[in-house]
Short mmCIF file of C-alpha atoms in Angstrom, two decimals:
data_model
loop_
_atom_site.label_atom_id
_atom_site.label_comp_id
_atom_site.label_asym_id
_atom_site.label_seq_id
_atom_site.Cartn_x
_atom_site.Cartn_y
_atom_site.Cartn_z
CA UNK A 1 0.00 0.00 0.00
CA UNK A 2 2.77 2.45 0.88
CA UNK A 3 2.39 5.65 2.86
CA UNK A 4 1.97 9.42 2.61
CA UNK A 5 2.97 12.25 4.91
CA UNK A 6 0.16 14.76 5.30
CA UNK A 7 0.82 18.27 6.63
CA UNK A 8 -2.62 19.75 7.23
CA UNK A 9 -3.30 23.44 7.98
CA UNK A 10 -0.21 23.80 10.18
CA UNK A 11 0.33 27.15 11.89
CA UNK A 12 2.80 28.08 14.59
CA UNK A 13 3.65 31.14 16.66
CA UNK A 14 6.57 31.93 18.96
CA UNK A 15 4.85 34.23 21.40
CA UNK A 16 3.50 37.11 19.32
CA UNK A 17 5.58 36.18 16.27
CA UNK A 18 3.67 34.12 13.73
CA UNK A 19 6.16 31.78 12.06
CA UNK A 20 3.83 29.63 9.94
CA UNK A 21 0.29 30.17 8.76
CA UNK A 22 -1.98 27.42 7.41
CA UNK A 23 0.62 25.31 5.60
CA UNK A 24 -0.69 22.19 3.88
CA UNK A 25 1.15 19.76 1.61
CA UNK A 26 1.26 16.02 0.97
CA UNK A 27 4.50 14.08 0.53
CA UNK A 28 4.24 10.79 -1.33
CA UNK A 29 6.36 7.72 -0.64
CA UNK A 30 9.55 7.81 -2.70
CA UNK A 31 9.30 11.58 -3.32
CA UNK A 32 11.72 14.35 -2.41
CA UNK A 33 10.06 17.68 -1.64
CA UNK A 34 12.40 20.65 -1.31
CA UNK A 35 11.30 23.61 0.81
CA UNK A 36 12.68 27.02 -0.12
CA UNK A 37 11.93 30.61 0.79
CA UNK A 38 13.50 33.75 2.25
CA UNK A 39 15.11 33.78 5.69
CA UNK A 40 12.50 33.75 8.41
CA UNK A 41 9.79 32.00 6.40
CA UNK A 42 9.56 29.08 8.84
CA UNK A 43 11.32 26.32 6.86
CA UNK A 44 13.17 24.86 9.83
CA UNK A 45 10.15 25.36 12.09
CA UNK A 46 8.05 23.28 9.70
CA UNK A 47 10.70 20.55 9.67
CA UNK A 48 10.77 20.59 13.48
CA UNK A 49 7.01 20.18 13.60
CA UNK A 50 7.10 17.25 11.18
CA UNK A 51 9.87 15.67 13.25
CA UNK A 52 7.96 16.05 16.52
CA UNK A 53 10.41 18.55 18.05
CA UNK A 54 7.85 21.36 18.01
CA UNK A 55 4.13 21.11 18.73
CA UNK A 56 2.22 23.23 16.19
CA UNK A 57 -0.08 25.97 17.44
CA UNK A 58 -2.73 24.48 15.16
CA UNK A 59 -3.06 21.90 12.42
CA UNK A 60 -1.60 18.43 12.35
CA UNK A 61 0.99 16.17 10.76
CA UNK A 62 0.18 12.53 10.10
CA UNK A 63 1.59 9.54 8.27
CA UNK A 64 -1.12 7.64 6.42
CA UNK A 65 -0.60 4.07 5.26
CA UNK A 66 1.90 1.32 5.99
CA UNK A 67 5.52 2.07 6.88
CA UNK A 68 8.30 -0.33 5.83
CA UNK A 69 8.48 -3.25 8.25
CA UNK A 70 12.13 -2.67 9.21
CA UNK A 71 11.64 1.03 10.03
CA UNK A 72 12.63 1.88 13.61
CA UNK A 73 11.87 5.62 13.35
CA UNK A 74 9.14 6.96 11.05
CA UNK A 75 11.21 10.13 10.55
CA UNK A 76 14.82 11.07 11.22
CA UNK A 77 16.88 14.26 10.82
CA UNK A 78 20.06 15.03 8.93
CA UNK A 79 21.36 18.38 10.22
CA UNK A 80 23.64 21.00 8.70
CA UNK A 81 26.04 20.97 11.66
CA UNK A 82 26.54 17.16 11.65
CA UNK A 83 25.57 16.90 15.38
CA UNK A 84 28.20 14.27 16.12
CA UNK A 85 29.55 13.38 19.57
CA UNK A 86 33.27 14.27 19.33
CA UNK A 87 34.41 11.58 21.78
CA UNK A 88 32.68 8.75 19.95
CA UNK A 89 34.04 6.86 16.98
CA UNK A 90 32.25 6.80 13.65
CA UNK A 91 30.80 3.42 14.62
CA UNK A 92 29.75 4.78 18.01
CA UNK A 93 28.05 7.84 16.52
CA UNK A 94 26.14 5.75 14.01
CA UNK A 95 25.09 3.23 16.65
CA UNK A 96 23.99 5.89 19.15
CA UNK A 97 20.46 6.10 17.75
CA UNK A 98 19.97 2.34 18.18
CA UNK A 99 20.76 2.23 21.87
CA UNK A 100 17.22 2.82 23.13
CA UNK A 101 15.57 0.37 20.71
CA UNK A 102 16.57 -2.79 22.58
CA UNK A 103 17.78 -4.64 19.50
CA UNK A 104 19.75 -7.87 19.83
CA UNK A 105 23.49 -7.19 19.59
CA UNK A 106 23.80 -9.12 16.34
CA UNK A 107 21.07 -7.10 14.62
CA UNK A 108 22.47 -3.83 15.99
CA UNK A 109 25.95 -4.58 14.66
CA UNK A 110 24.54 -5.71 11.31
CA UNK A 111 22.61 -2.45 10.92
CA UNK A 112 25.70 -0.38 11.77
CA UNK A 113 27.89 -2.32 9.34
CA UNK A 114 25.28 -1.96 6.59
CA UNK A 115 24.94 1.81 7.12
CA UNK A 116 28.72 2.28 7.10
CA UNK A 117 29.07 0.24 3.93
CA UNK A 118 26.30 2.18 2.16
CA UNK A 119 27.99 5.49 2.91
CA UNK A 120 31.57 4.43 2.17
CA UNK A 121 32.62 4.66 5.81
CA UNK A 122 33.50 1.07 6.65
CA UNK A 123 37.24 1.71 6.71
CA UNK A 124 36.75 4.76 8.95
CA UNK A 125 34.63 2.98 11.58
CA UNK A 126 37.16 3.56 14.39
CA UNK A 127 38.00 7.18 13.54
CA UNK A 128 36.69 10.07 15.64
CA UNK A 129 35.02 13.14 14.09
CA UNK A 130 38.01 15.49 14.39
CA UNK A 131 39.99 13.12 12.16
CA UNK A 132 37.46 13.48 9.33
CA UNK A 133 36.79 16.13 6.71
CA UNK A 134 33.52 18.04 6.69
CA UNK A 135 32.17 15.86 3.92
CA UNK A 136 33.07 12.68 5.77
CA UNK A 137 31.47 13.98 8.98
CA UNK A 138 28.27 14.63 7.07
CA UNK A 139 28.44 11.08 5.69
CA UNK A 140 28.49 9.91 9.32
CA UNK A 141 25.31 11.91 9.85
CA UNK A 142 23.76 10.23 6.82
CA UNK A 143 24.82 6.78 8.04
CA UNK A 144 23.33 7.53 11.47
CA UNK A 145 20.05 8.36 9.76
CA UNK A 146 20.18 5.25 7.56
CA UNK A 147 20.80 2.88 10.46
CA UNK A 148 17.20 3.24 11.75
CA UNK A 149 15.86 2.78 8.19
CA UNK A 150 13.45 5.72 8.48
CA UNK A 151 10.41 6.10 6.29
CA UNK A 152 11.12 9.82 5.83
CA UNK A 153 14.35 11.84 5.98
CA UNK A 154 14.10 15.40 7.32
CA UNK A 155 17.07 17.28 5.88
CA UNK A 156 17.75 20.74 7.32
CA UNK A 157 20.23 22.42 4.95
CA UNK A 158 22.49 19.35 5.09
CA UNK A 159 25.10 20.78 2.71
CA UNK A 160 25.23 24.44 3.74
CA UNK A 161 28.29 24.04 6.01
CA UNK A 162 30.40 22.49 3.23
CA UNK A 163 32.59 23.98 0.54
CA UNK A 164 31.42 23.90 -3.07
CA UNK A 165 33.42 20.84 -4.16
CA UNK A 166 32.37 18.79 -1.13
CA UNK A 167 28.77 19.87 -1.66
CA UNK A 168 28.90 18.51 -5.22
CA UNK A 169 30.30 15.20 -4.00
CA UNK A 170 27.61 14.87 -1.34
CA UNK A 171 24.89 15.64 -3.87
CA UNK A 172 26.29 12.81 -5.99
CA UNK A 173 26.05 10.58 -2.91
CA UNK A 174 22.47 11.65 -2.22
CA UNK A 175 21.47 10.97 -5.81
CA UNK A 176 23.00 7.50 -5.71
CA UNK A 177 21.35 6.77 -2.36
CA UNK A 178 17.92 7.92 -3.49
CA UNK A 179 18.18 5.96 -6.72
CA UNK A 180 18.96 2.77 -4.79
CA UNK A 181 16.64 3.27 -1.84
CA UNK A 182 13.69 5.17 -3.34
CA UNK A 183 14.07 7.54 -0.40
CA UNK A 184 11.32 9.84 0.83
CA UNK A 185 12.52 13.24 2.10
CA UNK A 186 11.67 16.79 3.06
CA UNK A 187 14.73 18.82 2.05
CA UNK A 188 15.12 22.38 3.38
CA UNK A 189 17.63 24.55 1.51
CA UNK A 190 18.41 28.16 0.63
CA UNK A 191 20.16 27.04 -2.55
CA UNK A 192 17.88 27.07 -5.60
CA UNK A 193 20.26 25.00 -7.74
CA UNK A 194 20.43 22.39 -4.99
CA UNK A 195 16.63 22.24 -4.75
CA UNK A 196 16.27 21.89 -8.52
CA UNK A 197 18.89 19.15 -8.72
CA UNK A 198 17.65 17.07 -5.79
CA UNK A 199 13.84 17.41 -5.61
CA UNK A 200 10.83 16.04 -7.43
CA UNK A 201 8.78 19.04 -6.31
CA UNK A 202 9.66 22.37 -4.71
CA UNK A 203 7.48 24.16 -2.17
CA UNK A 204 8.02 27.92 -1.98
CA UNK A 205 7.15 29.62 1.32
CA UNK A 206 6.40 33.30 1.71
CA UNK A 207 8.21 35.47 4.20
CA UNK A 208 6.98 35.46 7.79
CA UNK A 209 4.45 34.26 8.52
CA UNK A 210 5.36 31.37 6.27
CA UNK A 211 2.58 30.52 3.85
CA UNK A 212 2.65 28.35 0.75
CA UNK A 213 3.27 30.60 -2.23
CA UNK A 214 3.65 27.82 -4.77
CA UNK A 215 4.40 24.12 -5.22
CA UNK A 216 6.31 23.46 -8.43
CA UNK A 217 7.13 20.22 -10.22
CA UNK A 218 10.71 19.82 -11.45
CA UNK A 219 9.88 18.89 -15.07
CA UNK A 220 13.02 16.84 -15.81
CA UNK A 221 13.60 13.38 -14.27
CA UNK A 222 16.41 13.44 -11.73
CA UNK A 223 18.65 11.17 -13.76
CA UNK A 224 18.45 13.47 -16.80
CA UNK A 225 19.08 16.87 -15.22
CA UNK A 226 22.72 17.07 -16.28
CA UNK A 227 21.91 16.41 -19.93
CA UNK A 228 22.59 19.37 -22.25
CA UNK A 229 18.99 19.42 -23.50
CA UNK A 230 17.74 19.94 -19.91
CA UNK A 231 19.79 23.08 -19.25
CA UNK A 232 17.33 25.60 -20.65
CA UNK A 233 14.30 24.03 -18.94
CA UNK A 234 16.03 24.06 -15.57
CA UNK A 235 17.36 27.59 -16.11
CA UNK A 236 13.78 28.79 -16.65
CA UNK A 237 12.67 27.01 -13.49
CA UNK A 238 15.49 28.67 -11.53
CA UNK A 239 14.43 32.07 -12.84
CA UNK A 240 10.79 31.40 -11.93
CA UNK A 241 11.72 30.40 -8.39
CA UNK A 242 14.03 33.39 -7.97
CA UNK A 243 11.30 35.74 -9.17
CA UNK A 244 9.01 34.20 -6.54
CA UNK A 245 11.33 34.92 -3.62
CA UNK A 246 13.65 37.73 -4.74
CA UNK A 247 11.81 40.72 -3.26
CA UNK A 248 11.03 38.95 0.00
CA UNK A 249 14.64 37.74 0.24
CA UNK A 250 15.78 41.35 -0.14
CA UNK A 251 13.44 42.44 2.64
CA UNK A 252 14.63 39.62 4.87
CA UNK A 253 18.25 40.57 4.23
CA UNK A 254 17.57 44.18 5.21
CA UNK A 255 15.73 43.04 8.33
CA UNK A 256 18.74 40.98 9.42
CA UNK A 257 21.18 43.74 8.52
CA UNK A 258 19.27 46.31 10.59
CA UNK A 259 18.54 43.96 13.49
#
């Protein structure tokens, strides 16, 4: 049967500040939905609500249908700052999220080994985070997410802390992973090119309070987006998205600059 994530009429306020207003969208199994918008539009707040870290002021989030049988967590986060424990090895960081599930030791070790192998980290299992590059540390974060075999990945600007070359390599990794796993994800980013490359659809939020301005299909299949005949189509999509958010991004930038 599969499953769907339904975000229904979600609003949220921090005191008198309205962060989100009546956001609704449906995420289908095997789909990647990017969320973009100007600073302060509530992207990370929405992700926190979906992940159960924040209780919405109103509205609801629900998963409808049947989750994969080996899923330990319905949703799991991949953060921009890696969120690794510096005193733990790669293996220890990946296994951390399994410790409260009460799995038999053999299954726990098998899951860790599988996640390390799928992210190219098997030979670094005993390293600690300070011995790794930024890209490798983010791969540890990805492996830690994979080890619980979540139904839905919640990705909060997972590449923003990386340099351009490392970002390209990680996007290659994400594409390979999603092709193999048919991954379902909400993917928050400020980078329009990243959203266009990685997503099936892109949701554009207005500036605070965050409301849905538009939900746009990426009209080229993910595996064909580097083909020369796709360049013009994707350039036009980039321009459309930038036109949607440009003025509000300028206002948000001035708001930050002037405190």
